[in-house]
mmCIF file of N, CA, C and O in Angstrom:
data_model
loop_
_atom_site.group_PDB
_atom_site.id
_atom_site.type_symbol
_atom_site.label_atom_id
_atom_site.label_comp_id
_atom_site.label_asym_id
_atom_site.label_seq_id
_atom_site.Cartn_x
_atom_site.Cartn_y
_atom_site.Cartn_z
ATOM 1 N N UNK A 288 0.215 -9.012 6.617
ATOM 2 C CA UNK A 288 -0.380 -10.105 7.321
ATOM 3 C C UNK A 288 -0.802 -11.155 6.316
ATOM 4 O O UNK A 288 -1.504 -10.826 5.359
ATOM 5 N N UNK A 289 -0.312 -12.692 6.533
ATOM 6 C CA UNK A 289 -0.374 -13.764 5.487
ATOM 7 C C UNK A 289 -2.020 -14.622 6.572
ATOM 8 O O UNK A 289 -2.139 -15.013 7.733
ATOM 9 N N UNK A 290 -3.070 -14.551 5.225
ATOM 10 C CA UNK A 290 -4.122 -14.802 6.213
ATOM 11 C C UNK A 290 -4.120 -15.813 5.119
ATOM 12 O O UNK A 290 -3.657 -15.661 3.988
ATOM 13 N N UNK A 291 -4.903 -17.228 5.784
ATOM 14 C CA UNK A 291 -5.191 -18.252 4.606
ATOM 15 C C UNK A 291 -6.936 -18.330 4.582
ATOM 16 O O UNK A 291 -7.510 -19.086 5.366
ATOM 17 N N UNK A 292 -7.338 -17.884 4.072
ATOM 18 C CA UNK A 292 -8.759 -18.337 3.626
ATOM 19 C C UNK A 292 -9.870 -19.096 2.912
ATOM 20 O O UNK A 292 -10.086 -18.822 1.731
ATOM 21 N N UNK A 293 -10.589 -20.025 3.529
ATOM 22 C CA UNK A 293 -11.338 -21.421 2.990
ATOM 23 C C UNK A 293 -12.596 -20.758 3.112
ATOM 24 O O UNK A 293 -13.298 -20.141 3.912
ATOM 25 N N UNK A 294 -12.526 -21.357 1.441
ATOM 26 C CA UNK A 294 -14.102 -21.162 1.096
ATOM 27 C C UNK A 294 -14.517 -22.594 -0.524
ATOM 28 O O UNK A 294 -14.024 -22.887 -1.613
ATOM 29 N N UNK A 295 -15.498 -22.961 0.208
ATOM 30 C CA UNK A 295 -15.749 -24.310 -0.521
ATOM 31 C C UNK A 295 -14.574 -25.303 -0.496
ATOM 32 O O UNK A 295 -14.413 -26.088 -1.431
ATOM 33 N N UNK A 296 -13.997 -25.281 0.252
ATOM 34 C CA UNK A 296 -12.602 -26.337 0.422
ATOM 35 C C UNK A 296 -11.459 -25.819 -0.479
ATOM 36 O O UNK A 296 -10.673 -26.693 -0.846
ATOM 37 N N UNK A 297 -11.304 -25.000 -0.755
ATOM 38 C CA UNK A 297 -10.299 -23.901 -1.561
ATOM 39 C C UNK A 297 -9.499 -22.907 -0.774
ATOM 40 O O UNK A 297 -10.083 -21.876 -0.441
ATOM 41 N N UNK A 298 -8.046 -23.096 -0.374
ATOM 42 C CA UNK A 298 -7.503 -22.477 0.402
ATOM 43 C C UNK A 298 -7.102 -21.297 -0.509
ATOM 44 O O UNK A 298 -6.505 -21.405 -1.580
ATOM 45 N N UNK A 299 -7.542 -20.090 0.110
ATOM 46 C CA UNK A 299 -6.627 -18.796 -0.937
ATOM 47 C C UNK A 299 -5.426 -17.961 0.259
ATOM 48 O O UNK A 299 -5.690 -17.293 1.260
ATOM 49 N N UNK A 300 -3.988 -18.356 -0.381
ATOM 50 C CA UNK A 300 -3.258 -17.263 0.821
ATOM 51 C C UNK A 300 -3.332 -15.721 0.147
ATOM 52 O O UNK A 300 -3.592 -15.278 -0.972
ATOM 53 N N UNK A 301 -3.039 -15.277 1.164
ATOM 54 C CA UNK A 301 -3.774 -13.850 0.824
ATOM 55 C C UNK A 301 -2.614 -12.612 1.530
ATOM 56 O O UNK A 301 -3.072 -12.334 2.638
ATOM 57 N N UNK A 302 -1.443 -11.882 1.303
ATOM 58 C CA UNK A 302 -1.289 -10.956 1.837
ATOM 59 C C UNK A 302 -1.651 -9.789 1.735
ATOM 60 O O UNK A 302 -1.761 -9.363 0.586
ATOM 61 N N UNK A 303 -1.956 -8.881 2.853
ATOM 62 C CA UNK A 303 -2.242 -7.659 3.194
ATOM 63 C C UNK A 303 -1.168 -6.640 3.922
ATOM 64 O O UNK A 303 -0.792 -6.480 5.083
ATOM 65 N N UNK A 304 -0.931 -6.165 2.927
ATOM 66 C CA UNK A 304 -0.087 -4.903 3.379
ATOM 67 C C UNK A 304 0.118 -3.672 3.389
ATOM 68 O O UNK A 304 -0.150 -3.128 2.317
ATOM 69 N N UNK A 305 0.556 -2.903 4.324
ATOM 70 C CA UNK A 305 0.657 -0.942 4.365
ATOM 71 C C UNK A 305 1.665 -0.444 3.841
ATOM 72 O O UNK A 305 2.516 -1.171 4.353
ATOM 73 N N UNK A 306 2.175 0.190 3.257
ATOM 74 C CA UNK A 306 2.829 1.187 2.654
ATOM 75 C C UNK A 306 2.283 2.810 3.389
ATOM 76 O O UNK A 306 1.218 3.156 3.901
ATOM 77 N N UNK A 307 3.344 3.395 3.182
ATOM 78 C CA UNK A 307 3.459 4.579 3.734
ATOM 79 C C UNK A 307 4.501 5.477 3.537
ATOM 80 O O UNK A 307 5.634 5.285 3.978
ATOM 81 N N UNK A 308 4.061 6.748 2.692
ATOM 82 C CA UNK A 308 5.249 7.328 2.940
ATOM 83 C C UNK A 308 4.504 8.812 1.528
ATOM 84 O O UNK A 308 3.508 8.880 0.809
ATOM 85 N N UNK A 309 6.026 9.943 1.874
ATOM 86 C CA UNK A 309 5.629 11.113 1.327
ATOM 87 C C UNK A 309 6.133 10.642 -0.083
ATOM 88 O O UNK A 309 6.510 9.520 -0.418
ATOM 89 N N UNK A 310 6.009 12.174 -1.063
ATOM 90 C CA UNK A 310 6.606 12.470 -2.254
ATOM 91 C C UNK A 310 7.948 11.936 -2.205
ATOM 92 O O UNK A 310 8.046 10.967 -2.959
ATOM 93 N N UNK A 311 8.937 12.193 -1.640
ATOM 94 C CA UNK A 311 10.250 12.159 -1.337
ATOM 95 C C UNK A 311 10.817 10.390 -1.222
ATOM 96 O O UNK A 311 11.880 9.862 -1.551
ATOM 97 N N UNK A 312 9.625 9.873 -0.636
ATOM 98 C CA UNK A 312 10.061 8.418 -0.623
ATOM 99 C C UNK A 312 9.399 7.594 -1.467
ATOM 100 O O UNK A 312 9.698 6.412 -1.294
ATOM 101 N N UNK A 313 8.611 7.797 -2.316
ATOM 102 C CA UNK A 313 7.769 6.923 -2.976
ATOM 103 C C UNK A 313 8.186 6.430 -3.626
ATOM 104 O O UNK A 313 7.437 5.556 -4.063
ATOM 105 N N UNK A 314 9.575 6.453 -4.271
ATOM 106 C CA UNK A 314 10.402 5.715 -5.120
ATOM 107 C C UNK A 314 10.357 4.427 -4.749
ATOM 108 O O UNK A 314 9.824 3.406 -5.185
ATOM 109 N N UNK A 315 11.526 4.914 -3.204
ATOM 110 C CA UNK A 315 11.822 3.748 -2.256
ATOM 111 C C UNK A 315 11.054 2.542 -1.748
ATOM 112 O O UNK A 315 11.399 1.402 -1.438
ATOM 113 N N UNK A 316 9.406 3.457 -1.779
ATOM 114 C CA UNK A 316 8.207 2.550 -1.505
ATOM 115 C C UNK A 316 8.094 1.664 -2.856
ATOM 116 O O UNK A 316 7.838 0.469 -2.705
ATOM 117 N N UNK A 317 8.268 2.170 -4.167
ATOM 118 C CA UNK A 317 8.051 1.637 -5.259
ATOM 119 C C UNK A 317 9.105 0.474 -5.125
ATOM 120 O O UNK A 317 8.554 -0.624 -5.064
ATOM 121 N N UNK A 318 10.072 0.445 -5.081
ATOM 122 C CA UNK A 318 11.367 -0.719 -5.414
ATOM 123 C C UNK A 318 10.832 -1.911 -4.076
ATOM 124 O O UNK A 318 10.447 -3.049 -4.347
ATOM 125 N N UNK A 319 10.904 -1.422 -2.814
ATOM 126 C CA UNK A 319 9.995 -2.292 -2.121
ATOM 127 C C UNK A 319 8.628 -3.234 -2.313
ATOM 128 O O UNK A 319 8.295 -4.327 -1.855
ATOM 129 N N UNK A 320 7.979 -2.241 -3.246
ATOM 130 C CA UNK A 320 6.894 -3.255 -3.741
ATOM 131 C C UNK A 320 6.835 -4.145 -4.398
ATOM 132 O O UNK A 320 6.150 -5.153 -4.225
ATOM 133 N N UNK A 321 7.998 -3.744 -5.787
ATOM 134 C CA UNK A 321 8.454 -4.273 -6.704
ATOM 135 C C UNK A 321 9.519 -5.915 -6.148
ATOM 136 O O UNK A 321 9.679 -6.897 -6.873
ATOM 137 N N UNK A 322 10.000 -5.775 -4.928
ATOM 138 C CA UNK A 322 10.569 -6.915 -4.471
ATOM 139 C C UNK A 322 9.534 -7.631 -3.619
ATOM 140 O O UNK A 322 9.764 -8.839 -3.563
ATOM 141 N N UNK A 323 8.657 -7.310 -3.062
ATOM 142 C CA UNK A 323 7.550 -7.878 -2.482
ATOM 143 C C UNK A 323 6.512 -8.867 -3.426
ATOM 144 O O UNK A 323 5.911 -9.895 -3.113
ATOM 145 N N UNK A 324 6.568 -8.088 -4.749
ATOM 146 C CA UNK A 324 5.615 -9.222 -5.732
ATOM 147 C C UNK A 324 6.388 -10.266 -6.191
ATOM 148 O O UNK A 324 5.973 -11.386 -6.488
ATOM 149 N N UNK A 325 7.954 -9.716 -6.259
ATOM 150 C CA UNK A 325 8.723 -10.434 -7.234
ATOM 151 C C UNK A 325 8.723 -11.612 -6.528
ATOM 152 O O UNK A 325 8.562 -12.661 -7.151
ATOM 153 N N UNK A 326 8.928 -11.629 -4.931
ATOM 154 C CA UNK A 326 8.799 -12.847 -4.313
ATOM 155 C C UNK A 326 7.805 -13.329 -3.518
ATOM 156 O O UNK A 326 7.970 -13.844 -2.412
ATOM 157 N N UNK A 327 6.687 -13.148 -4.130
ATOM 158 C CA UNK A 327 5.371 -13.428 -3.609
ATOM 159 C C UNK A 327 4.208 -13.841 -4.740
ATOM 160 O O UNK A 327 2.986 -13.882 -4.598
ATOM 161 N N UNK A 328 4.929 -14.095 -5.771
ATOM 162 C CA UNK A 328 4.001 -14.825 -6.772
ATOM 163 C C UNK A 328 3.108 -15.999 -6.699
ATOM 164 O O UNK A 328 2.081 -16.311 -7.301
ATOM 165 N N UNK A 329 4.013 -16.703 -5.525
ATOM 166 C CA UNK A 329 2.888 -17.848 -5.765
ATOM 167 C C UNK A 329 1.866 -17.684 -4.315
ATOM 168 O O UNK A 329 1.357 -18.700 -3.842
ATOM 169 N N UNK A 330 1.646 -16.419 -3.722
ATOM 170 C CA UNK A 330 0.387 -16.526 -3.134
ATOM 171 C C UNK A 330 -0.908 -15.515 -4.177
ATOM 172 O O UNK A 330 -0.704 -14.666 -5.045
ATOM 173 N N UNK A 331 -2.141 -16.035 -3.651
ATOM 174 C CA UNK A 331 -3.048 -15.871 -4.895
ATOM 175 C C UNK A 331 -3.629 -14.819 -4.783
ATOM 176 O O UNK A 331 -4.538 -14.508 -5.552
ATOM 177 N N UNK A 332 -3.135 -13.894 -3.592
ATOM 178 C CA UNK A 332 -3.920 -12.340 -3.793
ATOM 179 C C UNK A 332 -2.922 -11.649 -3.106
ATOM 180 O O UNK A 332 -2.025 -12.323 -2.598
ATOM 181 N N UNK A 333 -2.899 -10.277 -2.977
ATOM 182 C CA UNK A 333 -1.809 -9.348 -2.518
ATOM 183 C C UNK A 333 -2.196 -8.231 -2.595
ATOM 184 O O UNK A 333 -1.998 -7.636 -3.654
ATOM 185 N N UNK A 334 -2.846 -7.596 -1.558
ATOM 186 C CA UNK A 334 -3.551 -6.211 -1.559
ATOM 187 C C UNK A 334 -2.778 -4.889 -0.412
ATOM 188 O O UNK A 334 -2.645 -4.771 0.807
ATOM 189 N N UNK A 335 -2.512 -4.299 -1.296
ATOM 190 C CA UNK A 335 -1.360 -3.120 -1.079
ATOM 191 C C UNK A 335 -2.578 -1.845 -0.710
ATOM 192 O O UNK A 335 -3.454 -1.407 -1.456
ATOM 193 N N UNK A 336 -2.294 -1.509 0.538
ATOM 194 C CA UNK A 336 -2.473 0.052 0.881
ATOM 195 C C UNK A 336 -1.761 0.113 0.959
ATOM 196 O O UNK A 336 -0.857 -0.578 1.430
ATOM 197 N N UNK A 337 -1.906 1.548 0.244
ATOM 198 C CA UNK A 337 -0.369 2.445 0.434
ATOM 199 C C UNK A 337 -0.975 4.364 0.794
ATOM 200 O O UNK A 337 -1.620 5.241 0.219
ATOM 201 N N UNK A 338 -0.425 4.205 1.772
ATOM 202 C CA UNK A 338 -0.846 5.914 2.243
ATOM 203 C C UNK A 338 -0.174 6.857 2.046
ATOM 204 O O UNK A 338 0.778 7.031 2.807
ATOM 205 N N UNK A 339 -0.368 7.619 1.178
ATOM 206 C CA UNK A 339 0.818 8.472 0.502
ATOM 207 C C UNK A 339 0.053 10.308 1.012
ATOM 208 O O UNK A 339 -1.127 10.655 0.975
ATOM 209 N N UNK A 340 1.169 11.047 1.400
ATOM 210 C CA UNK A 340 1.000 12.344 2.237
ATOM 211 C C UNK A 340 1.615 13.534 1.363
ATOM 212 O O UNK A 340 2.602 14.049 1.887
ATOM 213 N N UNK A 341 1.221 14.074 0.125
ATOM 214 C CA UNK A 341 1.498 14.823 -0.770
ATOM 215 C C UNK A 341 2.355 14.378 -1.257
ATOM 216 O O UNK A 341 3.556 14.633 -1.173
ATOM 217 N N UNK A 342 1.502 13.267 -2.128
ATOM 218 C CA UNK A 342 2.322 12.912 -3.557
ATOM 219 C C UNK A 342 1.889 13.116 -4.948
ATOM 220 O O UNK A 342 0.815 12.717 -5.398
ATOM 221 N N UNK A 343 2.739 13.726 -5.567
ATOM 222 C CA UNK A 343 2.483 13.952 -6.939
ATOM 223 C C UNK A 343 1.208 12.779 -7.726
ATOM 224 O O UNK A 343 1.271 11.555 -7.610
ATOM 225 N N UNK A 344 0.213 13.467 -8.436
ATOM 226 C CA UNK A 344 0.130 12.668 -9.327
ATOM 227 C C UNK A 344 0.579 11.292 -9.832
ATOM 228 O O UNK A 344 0.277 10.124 -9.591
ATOM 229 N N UNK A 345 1.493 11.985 -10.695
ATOM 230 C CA UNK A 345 2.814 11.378 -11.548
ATOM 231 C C UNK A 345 2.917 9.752 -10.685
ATOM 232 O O UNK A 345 2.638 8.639 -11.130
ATOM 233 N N UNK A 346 3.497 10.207 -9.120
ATOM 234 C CA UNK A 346 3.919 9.188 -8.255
ATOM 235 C C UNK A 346 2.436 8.214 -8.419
ATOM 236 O O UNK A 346 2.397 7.077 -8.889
ATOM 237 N N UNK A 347 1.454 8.881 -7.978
ATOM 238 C CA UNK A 347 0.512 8.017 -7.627
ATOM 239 C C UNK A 347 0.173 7.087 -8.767
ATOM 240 O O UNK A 347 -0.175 5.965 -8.399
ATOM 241 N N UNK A 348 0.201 7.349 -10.357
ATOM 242 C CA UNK A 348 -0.062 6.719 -11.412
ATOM 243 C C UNK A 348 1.033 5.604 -11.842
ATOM 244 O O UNK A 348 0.828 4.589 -12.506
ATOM 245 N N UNK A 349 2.350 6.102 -11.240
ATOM 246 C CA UNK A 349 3.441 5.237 -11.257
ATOM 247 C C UNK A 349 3.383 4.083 -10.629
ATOM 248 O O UNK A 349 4.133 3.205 -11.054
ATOM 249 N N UNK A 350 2.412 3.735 -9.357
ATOM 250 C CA UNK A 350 2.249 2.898 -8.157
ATOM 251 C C UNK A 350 1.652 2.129 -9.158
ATOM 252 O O UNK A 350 2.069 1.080 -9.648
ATOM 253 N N UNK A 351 0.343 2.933 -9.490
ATOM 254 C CA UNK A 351 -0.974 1.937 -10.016
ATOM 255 C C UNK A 351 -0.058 0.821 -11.493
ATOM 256 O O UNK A 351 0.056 -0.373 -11.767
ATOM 257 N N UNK A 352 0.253 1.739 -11.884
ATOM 258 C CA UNK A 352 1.138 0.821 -13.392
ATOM 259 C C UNK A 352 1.886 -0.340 -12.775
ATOM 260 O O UNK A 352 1.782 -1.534 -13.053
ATOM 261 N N UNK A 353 2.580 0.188 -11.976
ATOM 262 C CA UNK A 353 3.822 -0.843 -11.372
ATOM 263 C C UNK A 353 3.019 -2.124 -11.092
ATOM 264 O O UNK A 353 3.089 -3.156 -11.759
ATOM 265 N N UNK A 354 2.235 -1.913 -9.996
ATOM 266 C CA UNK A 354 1.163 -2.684 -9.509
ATOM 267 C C UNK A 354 -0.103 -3.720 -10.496
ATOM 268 O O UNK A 354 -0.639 -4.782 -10.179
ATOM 269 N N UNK A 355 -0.248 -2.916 -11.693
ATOM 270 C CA UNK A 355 -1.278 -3.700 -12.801
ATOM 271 C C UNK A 355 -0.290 -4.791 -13.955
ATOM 272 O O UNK A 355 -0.715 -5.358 -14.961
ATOM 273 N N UNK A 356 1.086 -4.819 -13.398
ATOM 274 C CA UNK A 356 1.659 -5.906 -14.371
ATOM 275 C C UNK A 356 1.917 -7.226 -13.740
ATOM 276 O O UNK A 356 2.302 -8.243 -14.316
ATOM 277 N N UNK A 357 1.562 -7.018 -12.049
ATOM 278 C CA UNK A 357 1.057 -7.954 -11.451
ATOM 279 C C UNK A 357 -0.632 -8.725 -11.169
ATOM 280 O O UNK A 357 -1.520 -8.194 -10.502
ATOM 281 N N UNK A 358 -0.743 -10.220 -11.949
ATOM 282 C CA UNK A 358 -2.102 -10.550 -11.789
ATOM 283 C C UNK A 358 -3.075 -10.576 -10.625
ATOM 284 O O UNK A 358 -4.293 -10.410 -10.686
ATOM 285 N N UNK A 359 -2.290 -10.824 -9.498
ATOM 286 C CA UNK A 359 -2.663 -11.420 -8.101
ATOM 287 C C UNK A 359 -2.857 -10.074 -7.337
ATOM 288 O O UNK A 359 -3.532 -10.337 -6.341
ATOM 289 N N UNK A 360 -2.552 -8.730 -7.376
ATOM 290 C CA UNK A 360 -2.188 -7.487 -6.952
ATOM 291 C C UNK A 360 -3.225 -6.675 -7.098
ATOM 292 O O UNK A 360 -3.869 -6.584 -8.143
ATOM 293 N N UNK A 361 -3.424 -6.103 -6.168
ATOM 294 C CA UNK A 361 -4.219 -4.444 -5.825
ATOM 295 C C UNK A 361 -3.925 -3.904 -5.243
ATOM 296 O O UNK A 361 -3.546 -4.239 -4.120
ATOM 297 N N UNK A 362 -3.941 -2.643 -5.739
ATOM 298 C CA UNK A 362 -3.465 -1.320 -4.795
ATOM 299 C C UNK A 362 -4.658 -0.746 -4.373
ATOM 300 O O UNK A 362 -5.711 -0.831 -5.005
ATOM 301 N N UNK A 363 -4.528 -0.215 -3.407
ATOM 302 C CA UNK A 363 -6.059 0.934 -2.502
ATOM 303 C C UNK A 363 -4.691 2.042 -2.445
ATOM 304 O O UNK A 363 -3.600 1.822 -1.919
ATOM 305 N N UNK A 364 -5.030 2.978 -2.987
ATOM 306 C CA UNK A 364 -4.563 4.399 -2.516
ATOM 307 C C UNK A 364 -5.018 5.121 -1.612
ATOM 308 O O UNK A 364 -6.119 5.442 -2.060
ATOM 309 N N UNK A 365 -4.852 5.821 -0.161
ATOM 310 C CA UNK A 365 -5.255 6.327 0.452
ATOM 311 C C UNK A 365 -4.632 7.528 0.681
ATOM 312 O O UNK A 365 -3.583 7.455 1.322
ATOM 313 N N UNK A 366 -5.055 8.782 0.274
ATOM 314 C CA UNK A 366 -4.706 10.071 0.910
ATOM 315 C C UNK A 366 -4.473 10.348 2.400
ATOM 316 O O UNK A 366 -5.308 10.543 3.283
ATOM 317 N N UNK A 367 -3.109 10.316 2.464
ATOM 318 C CA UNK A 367 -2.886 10.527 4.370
ATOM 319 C C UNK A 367 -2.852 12.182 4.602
ATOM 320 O O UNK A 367 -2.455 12.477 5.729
ATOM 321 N N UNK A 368 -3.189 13.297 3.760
ATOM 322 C CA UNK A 368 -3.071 14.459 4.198
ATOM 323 C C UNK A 368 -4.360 14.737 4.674
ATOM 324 O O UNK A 368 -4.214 15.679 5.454
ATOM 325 N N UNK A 369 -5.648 14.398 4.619
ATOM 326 C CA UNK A 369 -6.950 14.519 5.186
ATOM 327 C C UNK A 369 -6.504 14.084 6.235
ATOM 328 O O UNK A 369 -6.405 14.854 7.190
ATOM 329 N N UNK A 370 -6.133 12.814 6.345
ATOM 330 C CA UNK A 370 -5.526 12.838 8.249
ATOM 331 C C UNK A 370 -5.141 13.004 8.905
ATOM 332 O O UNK A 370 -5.533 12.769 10.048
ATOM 333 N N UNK A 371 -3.560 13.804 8.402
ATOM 334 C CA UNK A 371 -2.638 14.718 8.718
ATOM 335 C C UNK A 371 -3.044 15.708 9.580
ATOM 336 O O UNK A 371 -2.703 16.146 10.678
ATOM 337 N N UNK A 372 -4.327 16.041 8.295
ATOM 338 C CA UNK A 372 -4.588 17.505 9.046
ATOM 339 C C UNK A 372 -5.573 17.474 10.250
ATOM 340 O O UNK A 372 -5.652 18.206 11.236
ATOM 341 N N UNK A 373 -6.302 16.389 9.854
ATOM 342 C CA UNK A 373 -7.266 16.001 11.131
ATOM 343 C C UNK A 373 -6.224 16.119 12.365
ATOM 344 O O UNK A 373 -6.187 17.015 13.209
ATOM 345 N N UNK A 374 -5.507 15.146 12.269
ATOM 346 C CA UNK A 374 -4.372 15.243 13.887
ATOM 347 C C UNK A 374 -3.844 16.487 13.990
ATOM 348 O O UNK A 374 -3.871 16.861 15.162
ATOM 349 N N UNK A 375 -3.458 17.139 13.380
ATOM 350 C CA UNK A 375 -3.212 18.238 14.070
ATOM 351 C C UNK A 375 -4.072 18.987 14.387
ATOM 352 O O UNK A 375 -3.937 19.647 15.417
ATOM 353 N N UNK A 376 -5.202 19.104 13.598
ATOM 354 C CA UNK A 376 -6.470 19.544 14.184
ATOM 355 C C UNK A 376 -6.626 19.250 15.823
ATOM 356 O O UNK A 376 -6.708 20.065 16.742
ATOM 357 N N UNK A 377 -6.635 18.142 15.846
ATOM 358 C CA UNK A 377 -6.422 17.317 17.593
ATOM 359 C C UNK A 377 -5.214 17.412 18.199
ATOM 360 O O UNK A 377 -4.974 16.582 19.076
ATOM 361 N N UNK A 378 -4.390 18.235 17.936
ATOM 362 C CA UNK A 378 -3.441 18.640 18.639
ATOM 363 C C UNK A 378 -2.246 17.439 18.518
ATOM 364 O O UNK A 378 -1.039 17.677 18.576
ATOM 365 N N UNK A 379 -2.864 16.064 18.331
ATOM 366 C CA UNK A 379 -1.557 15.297 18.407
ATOM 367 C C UNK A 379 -0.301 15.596 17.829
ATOM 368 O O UNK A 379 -0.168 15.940 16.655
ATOM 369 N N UNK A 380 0.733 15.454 18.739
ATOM 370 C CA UNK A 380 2.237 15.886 17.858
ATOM 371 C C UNK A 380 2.562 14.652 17.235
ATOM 372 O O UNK A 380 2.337 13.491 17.578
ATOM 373 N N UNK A 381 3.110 15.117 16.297
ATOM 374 C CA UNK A 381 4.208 14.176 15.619
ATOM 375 C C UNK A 381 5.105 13.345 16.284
ATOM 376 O O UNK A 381 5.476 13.554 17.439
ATOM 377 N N UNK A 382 5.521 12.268 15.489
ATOM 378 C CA UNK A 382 6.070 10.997 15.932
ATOM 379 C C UNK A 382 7.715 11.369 15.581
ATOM 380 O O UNK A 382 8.079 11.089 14.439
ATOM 381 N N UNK A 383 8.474 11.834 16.279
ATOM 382 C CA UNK A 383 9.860 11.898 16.038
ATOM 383 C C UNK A 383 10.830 11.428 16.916
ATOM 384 O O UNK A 383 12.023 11.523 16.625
#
């Protein structure tokens, strides 16, 4: 979501975006991100959740690096297996 925000007569565009995905895809999530900054430099902030559902380490430190050679960029990492398990806790089935 491209939100524009004024403050003191200073427009800042701002995207906000989700990511999602397991071990298995986080690559895929990575090269996606990596084309998302590449063409999104000239807005002045870009804040990445990304909800990752048993991912390695490794993966998760790979995000943050990828992500810190961009100035305008933040990542929020969010653990989706606490929620995972919550829903099934609640019985909800899966989305297939």
């Amino acid at each position: 979501m491209l939100e524009f925000i004024v403050k003191d007569n200073v427009v800042k565009k701002i995207l906000n975006v989700l990511h999602q995905s397991d071990d298995g895809y986080a690559k895929v999530c990575g090269m996606s991100i990596v084309s998302m900054l590449e063409n999104n430099k000239h807005l002045d902030e870009i804040n990445i959740y990304y909800v990752g559902y048993k991912l390695t380490q490794e993966n998760i430190d790979k995000l943050h690096q990828l992500v810190e050679a961009y100035r305008n960029t933040k990542l929020t990492y969010i653990d989706g297996e606490k929620y995972h398990n919550e829903l099934k806790r609640l019985n909800v089935k899966p989305w297939r």
